[in-house]
Amino acid sequence: MTDSENEIQITETEIPQEGNDCLLKIVSSFEIIYSLVKYDFVVVSHISCVASDQVWVSDDDSNFILTNTTGDVLHRVEDSCSGLYGLHTVNSEGELIYIDENYNINKMSKDLKTTTTFIETTDSRWEPRCVYWSPSTGDLLVGMSNRNYRETGNVSRYNQSGQLLQSIQHDNTGLGLYSRPRYITENTNGDVVVSDHDDYSLPGAVVVTERGGRHRFSYTGHPSGSGLKPRGICTDALSHILVCDHVKVHMLNKDGQFLTYLLTDSRDFGGPCSLRYDVFTEHLWVGSHSDKVAVYKYKDDPEVSTDKQARQIDEATCMFSSGPAME
């Protein structure tokens, strides 16, 4: 890829944070790390970080690989469920947790040698659609949909032994919260954050509940009700919620207030589809509706006191520029 292909321009923006006088500064560009075209990826549907230089990536068909920042394939998963989006996550031990072709939830050891069934799907009414391992509790959050569409979707919480702890399905008035959870994550305050979308010809929502299950808010776009079609979702160290809508990334605060758009001009990139924030490196991984993966880099703002934990999104660069790009 040429330098012009690598660089995607976005608008420079400064956003005052409600309740915090620090500024989030979004600068002019980022770079594509690599392309997955030679591995038949037509969309990068989901990303799970393993280490600073390794990620699991998958599409919505049957491609599911462990790769590094130079584009080498380190491992392939052959039995994952096709047609899902947020189908994998990584726990604190570096083990991969994913949904297989029988809708069971499997766990693969860090050395990639052993795969076991962690949660067997025995209820014929429900099928898992997305998973997220909670760093704060060690629990596994699973977004479920009803196979017969007779009930709304739900979010189930399992402990480290695979025991069901909680099921979130209805709001405070008894109405269903979810239709078809596509992606799921957790915010730093314990909120459960779901990208919910039943049919991509219809609008969806980002549905946020407290850890205990109480509905906090649903974000339906900017302005409200503007027809959001959410895809990949993640949160960062400052509790911002970031969600893709096929064209750009919406950034919200933890209470659902819209802050800004990212990637407002990403046509060459293919449009953002999936997101993953790496808390250790402060890198924001972005998967595209083409075969490309890119990275933003967060860094401390020296002009703002550290007790306010200010961050700015700086110009992201290829983390290992000496490695060959995938073509």
mmCIF file of C-alpha atoms in Angstrom:
data_model
loop_
_atom_site.group_PDB
_atom_site.id
_atom_site.type_symbol
_atom_site.label_atom_id
_atom_site.label_comp_id
_atom_site.label_asym_id
_atom_site.label_seq_id
_atom_site.Cartn_x
_atom_site.Cartn_y
_atom_site.Cartn_z
ATOM 1 C CA MET A 1 0.000 0.000 0.000
ATOM 2 C CA THR A 2 1.163 3.524 -0.740
ATOM 3 C CA ASP A 3 1.494 6.256 1.876
ATOM 4 C CA SER A 4 -1.628 7.947 0.532
ATOM 5 C CA GLU A 5 -3.591 4.727 0.978
ATOM 6 C CA ASN A 6 -2.311 4.361 4.530
ATOM 7 C CA GLU A 7 -3.451 7.760 5.767
ATOM 8 C CA ILE A 8 -7.105 8.554 6.440
ATOM 9 C CA GLN A 9 -8.019 12.145 7.270
ATOM 10 C CA ILE A 10 -10.434 13.045 10.066
ATOM 11 C CA THR A 11 -11.614 16.393 11.320
ATOM 12 C CA GLU A 12 -9.648 18.037 14.124
ATOM 13 C CA THR A 13 -11.984 18.589 17.067
ATOM 14 C CA GLU A 14 -11.814 19.746 20.644
ATOM 15 C CA ILE A 15 -14.546 18.625 23.027
ATOM 16 C CA PRO A 16 -15.183 20.025 26.490
ATOM 17 C CA GLN A 17 -16.001 17.101 28.785
ATOM 18 C CA GLU A 18 -19.073 17.536 30.980
ATOM 19 C CA GLY A 19 -18.013 17.700 34.624
ATOM 20 C CA ASN A 20 -14.351 17.826 33.634
ATOM 21 C CA ASP A 21 -12.544 20.813 32.165
ATOM 22 C CA CYS A 22 -10.011 18.717 30.283
ATOM 23 C CA LEU A 23 -10.185 18.556 26.513
ATOM 24 C CA LEU A 24 -10.104 15.555 24.234
ATOM 25 C CA LYS A 25 -8.095 16.521 21.163
ATOM 26 C CA ILE A 26 -8.585 14.573 17.970
ATOM 27 C CA VAL A 27 -5.801 15.164 15.480
ATOM 28 C CA SER A 28 -5.630 14.760 11.776
ATOM 29 C CA SER A 29 -4.861 11.182 10.794
ATOM 30 C CA PHE A 30 -4.079 7.583 11.528
ATOM 31 C CA GLU A 31 -2.364 4.826 9.598
ATOM 32 C CA ILE A 32 -3.454 1.391 8.470
ATOM 33 C CA ILE A 33 -1.367 -1.354 10.050
ATOM 34 C CA TYR A 34 -2.131 -4.055 7.523
ATOM 35 C CA SER A 35 -4.593 -5.504 5.068
ATOM 36 C CA LEU A 36 -6.139 -8.968 5.332
ATOM 37 C CA VAL A 37 -7.008 -9.267 1.657
ATOM 38 C CA LYS A 38 -4.767 -12.268 1.035
ATOM 39 C CA TYR A 39 -6.647 -14.186 3.732
ATOM 40 C CA ASP A 40 -10.019 -13.611 2.019
ATOM 41 C CA PHE A 41 -11.298 -11.095 4.548
ATOM 42 C CA VAL A 42 -13.924 -8.834 3.008
ATOM 43 C CA VAL A 43 -14.864 -7.249 6.348
ATOM 44 C CA VAL A 44 -13.108 -7.171 9.726
ATOM 45 C CA SER A 45 -16.114 -7.893 11.938
ATOM 46 C CA HIS A 46 -14.427 -8.244 15.313
ATOM 47 C CA ILE A 47 -11.101 -7.761 17.104
ATOM 48 C CA SER A 48 -9.888 -9.141 20.460
ATOM 49 C CA CYS A 49 -6.514 -8.027 21.813
ATOM 50 C CA VAL A 50 -4.147 -10.670 23.224
ATOM 51 C CA ALA A 51 -0.941 -8.656 23.614
ATOM 52 C CA SER A 52 0.451 -5.361 22.366
ATOM 53 C CA ASP A 53 1.472 -7.047 19.118
ATOM 54 C CA GLN A 54 -1.155 -9.802 18.750
ATOM 55 C CA VAL A 55 -4.895 -9.771 18.047
ATOM 56 C CA TRP A 56 -7.614 -12.214 17.113
ATOM 57 C CA VAL A 57 -9.608 -10.989 14.100
ATOM 58 C CA SER A 58 -12.655 -12.485 12.409
ATOM 59 C CA ASP A 59 -15.097 -11.731 9.614
ATOM 60 C CA ASP A 60 -18.801 -12.617 9.454
ATOM 61 C CA ASP A 61 -18.191 -15.776 7.473
ATOM 62 C CA SER A 62 -15.648 -18.362 8.627
ATOM 63 C CA ASN A 63 -12.301 -16.549 8.721
ATOM 64 C CA PHE A 64 -10.946 -16.345 12.266
ATOM 65 C CA ILE A 65 -7.212 -15.911 12.849
ATOM 66 C CA LEU A 66 -4.615 -14.893 15.407
ATOM 67 C CA THR A 67 -2.286 -12.377 13.781
ATOM 68 C CA ASN A 68 0.424 -9.899 14.713
ATOM 69 C CA THR A 69 1.238 -6.373 13.625
ATOM 70 C CA THR A 70 3.292 -7.596 10.684
ATOM 71 C CA GLY A 71 0.350 -9.596 9.360
ATOM 72 C CA ASP A 72 1.558 -13.137 10.030
ATOM 73 C CA VAL A 73 -1.098 -15.771 10.689
ATOM 74 C CA LEU A 74 -0.176 -17.445 13.971
ATOM 75 C CA HIS A 75 -3.248 -19.648 14.335
ATOM 76 C CA ARG A 76 -6.640 -20.347 12.769
ATOM 77 C CA VAL A 77 -9.917 -21.317 14.446
ATOM 78 C CA GLU A 78 -11.753 -23.790 12.244
ATOM 79 C CA ASP A 79 -15.003 -24.352 14.148
ATOM 80 C CA SER A 80 -16.301 -20.848 14.858
ATOM 81 C CA CYS A 81 -19.916 -19.912 14.201
ATOM 82 C CA SER A 82 -20.431 -18.010 10.947
ATOM 83 C CA GLY A 83 -22.867 -15.129 10.668
ATOM 84 C CA LEU A 84 -22.008 -13.681 14.076
ATOM 85 C CA TYR A 85 -20.105 -10.484 14.852
ATOM 86 C CA GLY A 86 -18.840 -10.102 18.423
ATOM 87 C CA LEU A 87 -18.192 -13.821 18.709
ATOM 88 C CA HIS A 88 -14.912 -13.854 20.666
ATOM 89 C CA THR A 89 -13.111 -12.325 23.641
ATOM 90 C CA VAL A 90 -9.895 -12.911 25.604
ATOM 91 C CA ASN A 91 -9.660 -13.363 29.385
ATOM 92 C CA SER A 92 -6.926 -12.313 31.831
ATOM 93 C CA GLU A 93 -5.075 -15.598 31.280
ATOM 94 C CA GLY A 94 -4.776 -14.899 27.557
ATOM 95 C CA GLU A 95 -7.285 -17.655 26.758
ATOM 96 C CA LEU A 96 -9.587 -17.223 23.778
ATOM 97 C CA ILE A 97 -13.324 -17.573 24.448
ATOM 98 C CA TYR A 98 -15.501 -17.924 21.357
ATOM 99 C CA ILE A 99 -18.821 -19.214 20.005
ATOM 100 C CA ASP A 100 -18.493 -22.373 17.924
ATOM 101 C CA GLU A 101 -20.581 -23.660 15.017
ATOM 102 C CA ASN A 102 -22.939 -25.471 17.430
ATOM 103 C CA TYR A 103 -23.484 -22.304 19.474
ATOM 104 C CA ASN A 104 -21.477 -23.653 22.370
ATOM 105 C CA ILE A 105 -18.993 -21.312 24.030
ATOM 106 C CA ASN A 106 -15.465 -22.708 23.907
ATOM 107 C CA LYS A 107 -12.235 -21.805 25.648
ATOM 108 C CA MET A 108 -8.852 -22.181 23.937
ATOM 109 C CA SER A 109 -5.696 -22.309 26.060
ATOM 110 C CA LYS A 110 -3.077 -19.584 25.735
ATOM 111 C CA ASP A 111 -0.652 -22.039 24.103
ATOM 112 C CA LEU A 112 -3.365 -22.768 21.481
ATOM 113 C CA LYS A 113 -3.100 -26.517 22.084
ATOM 114 C CA THR A 114 -6.302 -27.273 24.006
ATOM 115 C CA THR A 115 -9.917 -26.325 23.344
ATOM 116 C CA THR A 116 -12.668 -27.186 25.815
ATOM 117 C CA THR A 117 -16.400 -26.469 25.991
ATOM 118 C CA PHE A 118 -16.877 -23.768 28.600
ATOM 119 C CA ILE A 119 -20.668 -23.321 28.290
ATOM 120 C CA GLU A 120 -22.797 -25.840 26.409
ATOM 121 C CA THR A 121 -25.950 -24.464 24.819
ATOM 122 C CA THR A 122 -28.749 -26.737 26.020
ATOM 123 C CA ASP A 123 -31.758 -24.391 25.841
ATOM 124 C CA SER A 124 -33.182 -24.684 22.333
ATOM 125 C CA ARG A 125 -34.900 -21.293 22.632
ATOM 126 C CA TRP A 126 -31.717 -19.254 22.891
ATOM 127 C CA GLU A 127 -28.480 -18.882 20.996
ATOM 128 C CA PRO A 128 -25.428 -16.793 21.949
ATOM 129 C CA ARG A 129 -24.575 -13.963 19.553
ATOM 130 C CA CYS A 130 -21.692 -12.125 21.236
ATOM 131 C CA VAL A 131 -19.377 -12.488 24.239
ATOM 132 C CA TYR A 132 -17.209 -10.285 26.444
ATOM 133 C CA TRP A 133 -14.973 -11.218 29.363
ATOM 134 C CA SER A 134 -15.198 -8.690 32.204
ATOM 135 C CA PRO A 135 -11.761 -7.605 33.507
ATOM 136 C CA SER A 136 -13.353 -6.212 36.672
ATOM 137 C CA THR A 137 -15.289 -9.310 37.787
ATOM 138 C CA GLY A 138 -13.904 -12.189 35.732
ATOM 139 C CA ASP A 139 -17.463 -12.921 34.571
ATOM 140 C CA LEU A 140 -18.435 -13.693 30.992
ATOM 141 C CA LEU A 141 -21.160 -11.516 29.452
ATOM 142 C CA VAL A 142 -23.127 -13.184 26.659
ATOM 143 C CA GLY A 143 -25.610 -11.476 24.351
ATOM 144 C CA MET A 144 -28.410 -13.894 23.403
ATOM 145 C CA SER A 145 -31.182 -13.901 20.827
ATOM 146 C CA ASN A 146 -34.360 -15.958 20.734
ATOM 147 C CA ARG A 147 -34.311 -18.522 17.931
ATOM 148 C CA ASN A 148 -38.050 -18.210 17.297
ATOM 149 C CA TYR A 149 -38.283 -14.443 17.851
ATOM 150 C CA ARG A 150 -40.967 -15.125 20.475
ATOM 151 C CA GLU A 151 -39.080 -13.167 23.085
ATOM 152 C CA THR A 152 -36.699 -10.281 23.073
ATOM 153 C CA GLY A 153 -32.950 -10.828 23.364
ATOM 154 C CA ASN A 154 -31.145 -10.980 26.676
ATOM 155 C CA VAL A 155 -27.747 -10.627 28.299
ATOM 156 C CA SER A 156 -26.569 -13.508 30.481
ATOM 157 C CA ARG A 157 -23.749 -13.310 33.012
ATOM 158 C CA TYR A 158 -21.677 -16.416 33.838
ATOM 159 C CA ASN A 159 -18.984 -16.849 36.471
ATOM 160 C CA GLN A 160 -15.564 -18.377 35.833
ATOM 161 C CA SER A 161 -16.999 -21.868 36.343
ATOM 162 C CA GLY A 162 -19.628 -21.349 33.638
ATOM 163 C CA GLN A 163 -22.483 -20.990 36.145
ATOM 164 C CA LEU A 164 -25.320 -18.647 35.176
ATOM 165 C CA LEU A 165 -25.438 -15.705 37.597
ATOM 166 C CA GLN A 166 -27.810 -13.236 35.984
ATOM 167 C CA SER A 167 -30.090 -12.664 33.012
ATOM 168 C CA ILE A 168 -30.991 -9.151 31.835
ATOM 169 C CA GLN A 169 -33.964 -8.983 29.498
ATOM 170 C CA HIS A 170 -36.504 -6.289 30.459
ATOM 171 C CA ASP A 171 -36.472 -2.640 31.445
ATOM 172 C CA ASN A 172 -38.069 -1.172 34.554
ATOM 173 C CA THR A 173 -41.545 -1.241 32.941
ATOM 174 C CA GLY A 174 -41.323 -4.847 31.739
ATOM 175 C CA LEU A 175 -40.566 -4.066 28.105
ATOM 176 C CA GLY A 176 -37.831 -5.969 26.302
ATOM 177 C CA LEU A 177 -34.463 -4.222 26.229
ATOM 178 C CA TYR A 178 -32.881 -6.046 23.300
ATOM 179 C CA SER A 179 -33.848 -7.366 19.900
ATOM 180 C CA ARG A 180 -30.672 -9.054 18.651
ATOM 181 C CA PRO A 181 -27.428 -8.217 20.477
ATOM 182 C CA ARG A 182 -24.548 -7.953 17.985
ATOM 183 C CA TYR A 183 -21.672 -6.803 20.203
ATOM 184 C CA ILE A 184 -21.276 -6.521 23.950
ATOM 185 C CA THR A 185 -18.764 -4.843 26.260
ATOM 186 C CA GLU A 186 -18.457 -3.406 29.764
ATOM 187 C CA ASN A 187 -17.647 0.132 30.837
ATOM 188 C CA THR A 188 -15.204 1.016 33.600
ATOM 189 C CA ASN A 189 -18.110 1.880 35.931
ATOM 190 C CA GLY A 190 -19.541 -1.634 35.548
ATOM 191 C CA ASP A 191 -22.240 -0.749 33.016
ATOM 192 C CA VAL A 192 -23.083 -3.415 30.438
ATOM 193 C CA VAL A 193 -23.029 -1.881 26.939
ATOM 194 C CA VAL A 194 -24.699 -3.657 23.998
ATOM 195 C CA SER A 195 -24.787 -2.869 20.292
ATOM 196 C CA ASP A 196 -28.306 -4.081 19.492
ATOM 197 C CA HIS A 197 -29.653 -4.405 15.972
ATOM 198 C CA ASP A 198 -32.194 -6.858 14.643
ATOM 199 C CA ASP A 199 -32.296 -6.030 10.940
ATOM 200 C CA TYR A 200 -29.783 -3.825 9.118
ATOM 201 C CA SER A 201 -32.586 -2.214 7.146
ATOM 202 C CA LEU A 202 -34.042 -0.981 10.451
ATOM 203 C CA PRO A 203 -32.512 1.261 13.124
ATOM 204 C CA GLY A 204 -31.035 -0.134 16.321
ATOM 205 C CA ALA A 205 -29.586 1.215 19.560
ATOM 206 C CA VAL A 206 -26.754 1.133 22.045
ATOM 207 C CA VAL A 207 -28.426 -0.273 25.162
ATOM 208 C CA VAL A 208 -26.746 0.419 28.521
ATOM 209 C CA THR A 209 -27.677 -1.153 31.840
ATOM 210 C CA GLU A 210 -26.113 -1.027 35.274
ATOM 211 C CA ARG A 211 -24.227 -4.119 36.427
ATOM 212 C CA GLY A 212 -27.304 -5.118 38.416
ATOM 213 C CA GLY A 213 -29.482 -4.956 35.304
ATOM 214 C CA ARG A 214 -31.310 -1.626 35.668
ATOM 215 C CA HIS A 215 -31.724 0.148 32.320
ATOM 216 C CA ARG A 216 -29.763 3.421 32.258
ATOM 217 C CA PHE A 217 -30.262 4.641 28.690
ATOM 218 C CA SER A 218 -30.459 3.693 25.029
ATOM 219 C CA TYR A 219 -28.570 5.743 22.439
ATOM 220 C CA THR A 220 -30.360 5.857 19.075
ATOM 221 C CA GLY A 221 -28.061 8.221 17.184
ATOM 222 C CA HIS A 222 -27.275 11.914 16.930
ATOM 223 C CA PRO A 223 -29.714 13.581 16.999
ATOM 224 C CA SER A 224 -31.773 11.125 19.024
ATOM 225 C CA GLY A 225 -33.842 8.779 16.881
ATOM 226 C CA SER A 226 -31.870 9.504 13.704
ATOM 227 C CA GLY A 227 -31.714 5.847 12.683
ATOM 228 C CA LEU A 228 -28.522 4.439 14.198
ATOM 229 C CA LYS A 229 -27.401 1.102 12.764
ATOM 230 C CA PRO A 230 -24.755 0.107 15.319
ATOM 231 C CA ARG A 231 -21.926 -2.327 14.760
ATOM 232 C CA GLY A 232 -18.700 -2.707 16.760
ATOM 233 C CA ILE A 233 -18.523 -1.167 20.211
ATOM 234 C CA CYS A 234 -15.959 -0.603 22.954
ATOM 235 C CA THR A 235 -15.168 1.674 25.899
ATOM 236 C CA ASP A 236 -11.916 3.392 26.822
ATOM 237 C CA ALA A 237 -10.081 4.218 30.054
ATOM 238 C CA LEU A 238 -12.114 7.407 30.529
ATOM 239 C CA SER A 239 -15.423 5.510 30.239
ATOM 240 C CA HIS A 240 -16.177 6.890 26.772
ATOM 241 C CA ILE A 241 -18.429 4.649 24.694
ATOM 242 C CA LEU A 242 -17.406 4.277 21.042
ATOM 243 C CA VAL A 243 -19.694 2.664 18.476
ATOM 244 C CA CYS A 244 -19.496 2.202 14.689
ATOM 245 C CA ASP A 245 -22.402 2.885 12.338
ATOM 246 C CA HIS A 246 -20.893 1.642 9.017
ATOM 247 C CA VAL A 247 -19.710 5.168 8.116
ATOM 248 C CA LYS A 248 -18.121 6.693 11.220
ATOM 249 C CA VAL A 249 -17.559 6.203 14.935
ATOM 250 C CA HIS A 250 -19.776 7.890 17.519
ATOM 251 C CA MET A 251 -18.109 8.864 20.802
ATOM 252 C CA LEU A 252 -20.368 9.191 23.873
ATOM 253 C CA ASN A 253 -19.687 9.851 27.506
ATOM 254 C CA LYS A 254 -20.621 7.213 30.080
ATOM 255 C CA ASP A 255 -24.103 8.729 30.480
ATOM 256 C CA GLY A 256 -24.947 8.539 26.781
ATOM 257 C CA GLN A 257 -24.260 12.158 25.843
ATOM 258 C CA PHE A 258 -22.959 12.459 22.289
ATOM 259 C CA LEU A 259 -19.484 14.033 22.151
ATOM 260 C CA THR A 260 -18.187 13.792 18.599
ATOM 261 C CA TYR A 261 -17.683 11.674 15.496
ATOM 262 C CA LEU A 262 -14.450 9.933 14.580
ATOM 263 C CA LEU A 263 -13.502 8.726 11.097
ATOM 264 C CA THR A 264 -15.873 11.084 9.345
ATOM 265 C CA ASP A 265 -14.080 10.604 6.019
ATOM 266 C CA SER A 266 -13.017 6.973 5.809
ATOM 267 C CA ARG A 267 -14.041 5.969 2.295
ATOM 268 C CA ASP A 268 -10.600 4.666 1.373
ATOM 269 C CA PHE A 269 -10.530 2.731 4.632
ATOM 270 C CA GLY A 270 -13.840 1.050 3.857
ATOM 271 C CA GLY A 271 -15.753 2.460 6.816
ATOM 272 C CA PRO A 272 -15.352 1.327 10.451
ATOM 273 C CA CYS A 273 -16.981 -1.967 11.407
ATOM 274 C CA SER A 274 -15.311 -3.179 14.620
ATOM 275 C CA LEU A 275 -13.501 -1.600 17.588
ATOM 276 C CA ARG A 276 -11.275 -2.739 20.422
ATOM 277 C CA TYR A 277 -9.547 -0.574 23.007
ATOM 278 C CA ASP A 278 -6.370 -2.039 24.515
ATOM 279 C CA VAL A 279 -6.133 -0.788 28.109
ATOM 280 C CA PHE A 280 -2.443 -1.690 28.380
ATOM 281 C CA THR A 281 -1.154 0.147 25.312
ATOM 282 C CA GLU A 282 -3.974 2.715 25.036
ATOM 283 C CA HIS A 283 -4.378 1.783 21.386
ATOM 284 C CA LEU A 284 -7.767 1.831 19.690
ATOM 285 C CA TRP A 285 -7.948 -0.924 17.057
ATOM 286 C CA VAL A 286 -10.368 -0.321 14.179
ATOM 287 C CA GLY A 287 -11.514 -3.009 11.741
ATOM 288 C CA SER A 288 -13.015 -1.917 8.434
ATOM 289 C CA HIS A 289 -15.783 -2.930 6.046
ATOM 290 C CA SER A 290 -12.950 -3.878 3.722
ATOM 291 C CA ASP A 291 -9.885 -5.930 4.617
ATOM 292 C CA LYS A 292 -7.994 -3.298 6.624
ATOM 293 C CA VAL A 293 -7.049 -2.875 10.275
ATOM 294 C CA ALA A 294 -5.899 0.471 11.692
ATOM 295 C CA VAL A 295 -4.917 1.859 15.086
ATOM 296 C CA TYR A 296 -5.355 5.080 17.017
ATOM 297 C CA LYS A 297 -3.028 5.924 19.867
ATOM 298 C CA TYR A 298 -4.091 7.640 23.100
ATOM 299 C CA LYS A 299 -1.472 9.521 25.088
ATOM 300 C CA ASP A 300 -1.236 11.756 28.163
ATOM 301 C CA ASP A 301 -1.829 15.440 27.580
ATOM 302 C CA PRO A 302 1.110 17.221 29.287
ATOM 303 C CA GLU A 303 -0.861 20.468 29.427
ATOM 304 C CA VAL A 304 -3.540 18.998 31.698
ATOM 305 C CA SER A 305 -2.941 17.828 35.269
ATOM 306 C CA THR A 306 -2.680 14.065 35.667
ATOM 307 C CA ASP A 307 -5.181 13.975 38.535
ATOM 308 C CA LYS A 308 -7.883 14.700 35.953
ATOM 309 C CA GLN A 309 -6.654 11.730 33.893
ATOM 310 C CA ALA A 310 -6.863 13.722 30.688
ATOM 311 C CA ARG A 311 -6.132 11.899 27.468
ATOM 312 C CA GLN A 312 -5.919 12.960 23.880
ATOM 313 C CA ILE A 313 -6.150 10.902 20.764
ATOM 314 C CA ASP A 314 -2.873 11.580 19.021
ATOM 315 C CA GLU A 315 -1.801 10.854 15.502
ATOM 316 C CA ALA A 316 -1.701 7.100 15.286
ATOM 317 C CA THR A 317 1.263 5.511 13.611
ATOM 318 C CA CYS A 318 2.015 2.023 12.419
ATOM 319 C CA MET A 319 3.251 0.360 15.579
ATOM 320 C CA PHE A 320 5.763 -1.849 13.827
ATOM 321 C CA SER A 321 6.556 0.005 10.633
ATOM 322 C CA SER A 322 9.542 -2.211 9.936
ATOM 323 C CA GLY A 323 7.274 -5.210 9.334
ATOM 324 C CA PRO A 324 5.885 -5.945 5.890
ATOM 325 C CA ALA A 325 2.308 -4.910 5.182
ATOM 326 C CA MET A 326 -0.122 -7.605 4.083
ATOM 327 C CA GLU A 327 -1.222 -7.201 0.524
#
